[in-house]
Structures are given as C-alpha cells and as structure tokens.
Short mmCIF file of C-alpha atoms in Angstrom, two decimals:
data_model
loop_
_atom_site.label_atom_id
_atom_site.label_comp_id
_atom_site.label_asym_id
_atom_site.label_seq_id
_atom_site.Cartn_x
_atom_site.Cartn_y
_atom_site.Cartn_z
CA MET H 15 -11.69 -26.64 -8.67
CA ARG H 16 -11.44 -27.98 -5.41
CA LEU H 17 -9.85 -25.50 -2.98
CA THR H 18 -7.16 -26.61 -0.05
CA PRO H 19 -8.08 -25.82 3.28
CA LEU H 20 -5.18 -22.96 3.14
CA LEU H 21 -7.09 -21.41 -0.13
CA LEU H 22 -10.55 -21.76 1.44
CA SER H 23 -9.73 -19.88 4.75
CA VAL H 24 -8.18 -17.36 2.35
CA ALA H 25 -11.19 -16.95 -0.10
CA ILE H 26 -13.50 -16.60 3.18
CA ALA H 27 -11.82 -14.36 4.70
CA ALA H 28 -11.11 -11.97 1.43
CA SER H 29 -14.79 -12.55 1.35
CA ALA H 30 -15.92 -11.13 4.91
CA SER H 31 -13.23 -8.28 4.35
CA ALA H 32 -14.95 -6.92 1.33
CA ALA H 33 -18.25 -7.06 3.20
CA ARG H 34 -17.05 -5.38 5.86
CA ALA H 35 -15.65 -2.88 3.45
CA ASN H 36 -16.99 0.60 3.64
CA GLU H 37 -18.07 3.18 0.81
CA SER H 38 -17.95 6.87 0.49
CA ALA H 39 -20.50 9.26 -0.04
CA TYR H 40 -19.90 12.97 -0.74
CA THR H 41 -21.60 16.36 -0.45
CA ASP H 42 -20.63 19.66 -0.91
CA ARG H 43 -20.77 22.71 2.03
CA ASP H 44 -22.68 26.04 0.62
CA LEU H 45 -22.44 28.37 3.16
CA ASP H 46 -25.05 30.92 1.75
CA ALA H 47 -27.65 27.82 2.26
CA CYS H 48 -26.31 27.34 6.24
CA LYS H 49 -28.36 28.61 8.40
CA THR H 50 -27.00 31.13 11.00
CA LEU H 51 -27.21 30.35 14.80
CA SER H 52 -25.20 33.27 16.10
CA GLU H 53 -22.82 35.75 14.66
CA ALA H 54 -20.43 38.75 16.54
CA SER H 55 -18.20 41.33 16.14
CA GLU H 56 -17.30 42.98 19.29
CA GLU H 57 -13.94 40.98 19.65
CA GLY H 58 -12.97 40.01 16.01
CA GLU H 59 -15.66 38.29 13.32
CA SER H 60 -17.29 34.98 14.31
CA VAL H 61 -19.92 33.01 13.38
CA SER H 62 -21.64 29.53 13.82
CA LEU H 63 -23.73 28.10 11.00
CA GLN H 64 -25.85 24.83 10.83
CA CYS H 65 -25.82 23.31 7.35
CA ALA H 66 -27.06 20.45 5.32
CA GLY H 67 -25.37 17.36 5.07
CA TYR H 68 -25.70 13.30 4.11
CA LYS H 69 -29.29 12.85 3.71
CA GLY H 70 -30.08 15.79 6.00
CA LEU H 71 -27.65 15.15 8.77
CA PRO H 72 -26.74 18.70 9.92
CA VAL H 73 -22.94 19.66 9.66
CA TYR H 74 -21.86 22.37 12.24
CA PHE H 75 -19.70 25.24 11.08
CA LYS H 76 -17.82 27.69 12.90
CA GLU H 77 -15.22 30.52 11.96
CA GLY H 78 -13.34 32.69 14.52
CA ASP H 79 -10.15 34.71 14.16
CA LEU H 80 -9.53 33.54 10.70
CA ARG H 81 -9.79 29.94 11.95
CA GLN H 82 -12.72 27.26 11.90
CA SER H 83 -14.06 24.41 13.12
CA ILE H 84 -17.00 21.68 11.90
CA ALA H 85 -18.87 19.19 13.76
CA TYR H 86 -21.25 16.28 12.25
CA GLY H 87 -24.55 15.40 13.35
CA PRO H 88 -26.79 15.38 16.01
CA VAL H 89 -24.14 17.14 18.30
CA SER H 90 -25.56 18.70 21.90
CA LYS H 91 -26.15 22.07 22.31
CA ALA H 92 -23.17 22.40 25.07
CA TYR H 93 -20.94 20.95 21.51
CA ILE H 94 -22.80 23.30 19.17
CA ASP H 95 -21.74 26.48 21.71
CA GLU H 96 -18.38 25.37 22.99
CA ALA H 97 -16.18 22.69 20.79
CA PHE H 98 -13.82 24.45 18.87
CA GLU H 99 -11.26 22.52 17.36
CA THR H 100 -8.89 23.82 14.57
CA PHE H 101 -5.33 24.65 14.16
CA GLY H 102 -2.64 27.36 15.62
CA PRO H 103 -2.33 28.89 12.41
CA PHE H 104 -4.84 30.82 10.32
CA ASN H 105 -7.19 28.37 8.10
CA HIS H 106 -9.91 27.06 6.23
CA THR H 107 -11.65 24.11 4.64
CA GLY H 108 -12.36 22.41 1.42
CA THR H 109 -16.11 22.50 0.54
CA LYS H 110 -16.54 18.95 -0.13
CA ILE H 111 -16.98 16.81 2.58
CA GLU H 112 -16.50 13.00 2.34
CA TRP H 113 -18.80 10.53 4.75
CA ARG H 114 -17.37 7.08 5.49
CA LEU H 115 -20.51 4.77 5.67
CA GLY H 116 -21.10 1.47 7.68
CA ALA H 117 -22.11 -1.35 6.87
CA LYS H 118 -25.59 -0.39 7.00
CA GLY H 119 -25.03 2.85 5.17
CA THR H 120 -24.71 4.90 8.26
CA PRO H 121 -22.15 7.43 8.52
CA VAL H 122 -19.53 6.78 10.56
CA ALA H 123 -16.57 9.66 10.00
CA THR H 124 -16.03 12.34 7.83
CA ILE H 125 -12.97 13.22 5.84
CA VAL H 126 -12.34 17.00 5.00
CA ARG H 127 -9.42 18.70 3.52
CA TRP H 128 -7.75 21.74 5.45
CA PHE H 129 -6.01 24.63 4.22
CA VAL H 130 -3.35 25.65 6.95
CA ALA H 131 -1.07 29.01 6.45
CA ASP H 132 2.63 28.73 7.51
CA PRO H 133 2.70 31.34 10.18
CA GLU H 134 6.33 31.90 9.00
CA THR H 135 5.21 33.03 5.42
CA THR H 136 1.65 34.55 6.11
CA GLY H 137 1.01 37.92 4.06
CA GLU H 138 4.53 37.47 1.99
CA ALA H 139 4.29 36.92 -1.49
CA ASP H 140 6.00 33.12 -1.42
CA SER H 141 3.55 32.54 1.77
CA LYS H 142 3.44 28.46 1.52
CA THR H 143 -0.12 26.24 2.39
CA GLY H 144 -0.17 23.45 4.43
CA GLN H 145 -2.89 20.38 3.38
CA LEU H 146 -4.47 18.28 5.75
CA LEU H 147 -6.89 15.28 5.87
CA VAL H 148 -8.93 16.13 9.33
CA VAL H 149 -11.08 12.66 10.21
CA SER H 150 -13.86 13.06 12.40
CA THR H 151 -16.64 11.58 14.12
CA VAL H 152 -20.30 11.63 13.47
CA ALA H 153 -22.75 12.16 16.30
CA THR H 154 -25.97 9.92 16.89
CA LYS H 155 -28.61 10.39 18.99
CA ASP H 156 -27.14 8.06 21.48
CA ASN H 157 -23.57 9.53 21.25
CA PRO H 158 -24.29 13.24 20.70
CA THR H 159 -20.53 14.29 19.89
CA SER H 160 -18.20 15.05 17.10
CA CYS H 161 -14.57 15.57 17.21
CA VAL H 162 -11.39 14.99 15.15
CA VAL H 163 -9.96 11.27 15.21
CA GLY H 164 -7.06 11.91 13.42
CA TYR H 165 -4.57 13.87 10.85
CA VAL H 166 -3.25 13.19 7.63
CA ASP H 167 -0.32 15.23 6.17
CA ALA H 168 -1.85 15.47 2.19
CA LEU H 169 1.44 17.05 0.80
CA GLU H 170 3.76 14.46 2.47
CA ASN H 171 2.01 11.48 1.92
CA LYS H 172 1.12 10.54 -1.92
CA ASP H 173 -1.52 7.75 -0.30
CA ALA H 174 -3.38 10.24 1.79
CA ASN H 175 -6.54 9.67 0.61
CA THR H 176 -6.57 5.78 1.48
CA LEU H 177 -4.86 6.50 4.61
CA ALA H 178 -7.26 9.06 6.07
CA ARG H 179 -10.15 6.19 4.92
CA ALA H 180 -8.52 3.54 6.98
CA VAL H 181 -8.11 5.79 9.85
CA ALA H 182 -12.04 6.44 9.59
CA ASP H 183 -13.06 2.87 9.00
CA ASP H 184 -10.34 1.48 11.95
CA GLU H 185 -10.62 4.21 14.75
CA ALA H 186 -13.84 6.35 14.30
CA ALA H 187 -16.38 4.12 15.92
CA GLY H 188 -14.15 3.48 19.29
CA PHE H 189 -13.03 6.96 19.79
CA ALA H 190 -14.08 8.68 22.59
CA CYS H 191 -14.49 12.48 22.27
CA GLY H 192 -12.82 14.63 25.10
CA VAL H 193 -11.13 11.07 26.21
CA SER H 194 -9.30 9.70 23.63
CA GLU H 195 -6.54 11.86 21.45
CA PRO H 196 -6.31 12.35 17.91
CA GLN H 197 -3.16 11.08 16.34
CA TRP H 198 -1.03 12.16 13.21
CA HIS H 199 -0.59 9.22 10.63
CA GLY H 200 1.75 8.78 8.04
CA LYS H 201 4.57 11.53 7.40
CA ARG H 202 4.09 14.87 8.84
CA GLY H 203 6.10 17.73 7.37
CA LYS H 204 6.66 21.27 8.47
CA LEU H 205 3.65 22.70 7.15
CA ALA H 206 1.21 20.36 9.37
CA GLY H 207 -0.21 23.27 11.82
CA GLU H 208 -0.34 22.41 15.27
CA PRO H 209 -3.81 21.50 16.06
CA SER H 210 -5.68 23.08 18.86
CA ARG H 211 -8.98 21.82 20.65
CA THR H 212 -11.91 22.95 22.71
CA LEU H 213 -14.33 20.31 24.17
CA PRO H 214 -17.09 20.81 26.60
CA GLY H 215 -15.66 19.13 29.35
CA ALA H 216 -11.98 18.38 28.04
CA ALA H 217 -8.97 20.59 28.85
CA GLU H 218 -8.14 23.20 26.59
CA GLU H 219 -5.03 22.59 24.41
#
C-alpha cells in the first residue's frame, strides 16, 4: 500500500514518538540494608541513610519529626547534609521506587508514593491519609542535585501513574533544583498536604 504524504508523516511521527518513549525500572528500598550516615535524638529522633537504588545508584533517605525526605543519585555533600523536601503534616514514603529511564537507559527521574496524614484527624480512630505521587530528579556527576519536580494527587486522579510519568519525562531533564518551582499536576484534593522544602542555596518554604 502506498502512503499519502499525510499518512507518511503521521507514521514517521508515531515512530519517532515510540523511539523517544521512556521506560520504567523498579527497585525496593530496604532501610535495614542501608548505611547510616548520621542519627540524633537530642531534639527528636532523626536519621540520615544511604541506600542502594537502580544499578547501584545511591538513594539518600532522611527522617525527622515523623517526616521523610529522599534524594537520588550522586548528590553533593551539601544536599546530603542540608536538603530536606517533605510535607507539613506527618508523612512516610512507600518502599517501591519507579525509575524513569531515558533513551540510553539512564535514570532521569523517580516516582515514589507518599502517605500524608490529615492534620485535622491525626490520632483519631477515623484519621485519613492522603496519597501523593512525587516526581524527583536524579543527580548526575555533572549536576549533583536531586529535588522534587512535581506532585500528583493519587486519590483524585484516576490516571495518576500515567500523569506522573508524563511529568517525569517532560520536565525532569530541564528542571533546576533551587531555581525551578515544582508544580501540582491534575486535580488536587484536601488530603494533599502542603509541601515543605529546604535546599542548599534556596529559601526555605
């Protein structure tokens, strides 16, 4: 069958799109297998850990005051020591990490599910918990920073995983930590906690 110029252009575009499509790889975070970098109990329990990620890439996990923060890849010492991106309410992260891989199989972003408490019902029998997909960049040797790119409310969006992958694929590569502002994507419900960010060289939010 001979393709018309229009059909031919559509076929070429579809082929190019397929070639550019990112894929996912998955790892599970095991805190018991992580290396402890620091811990303290003077002003509440806190810990900083280095864990193993996709193909040996480091995953930096922190917890303090019942709130967690994660960074990915070979981040700088300043980011290991000072960066903390979380939510205002108490929260914890899921153990599974989805790594979005670029054309050469190199991780360009991660997606992790966060569970965020409702501050109005925390501690009550009917307390509620929000679920958010958090998209983050992956540090490289040339750019040793890792930070949040965007948020998707997993309870309010039926296509939450697809939406989060689109954010990872479209926005992570050009995102500048400490300069670019992470955004909410799709619908945002009342259980989506307010983000809190502290990054080296950036104003605390």
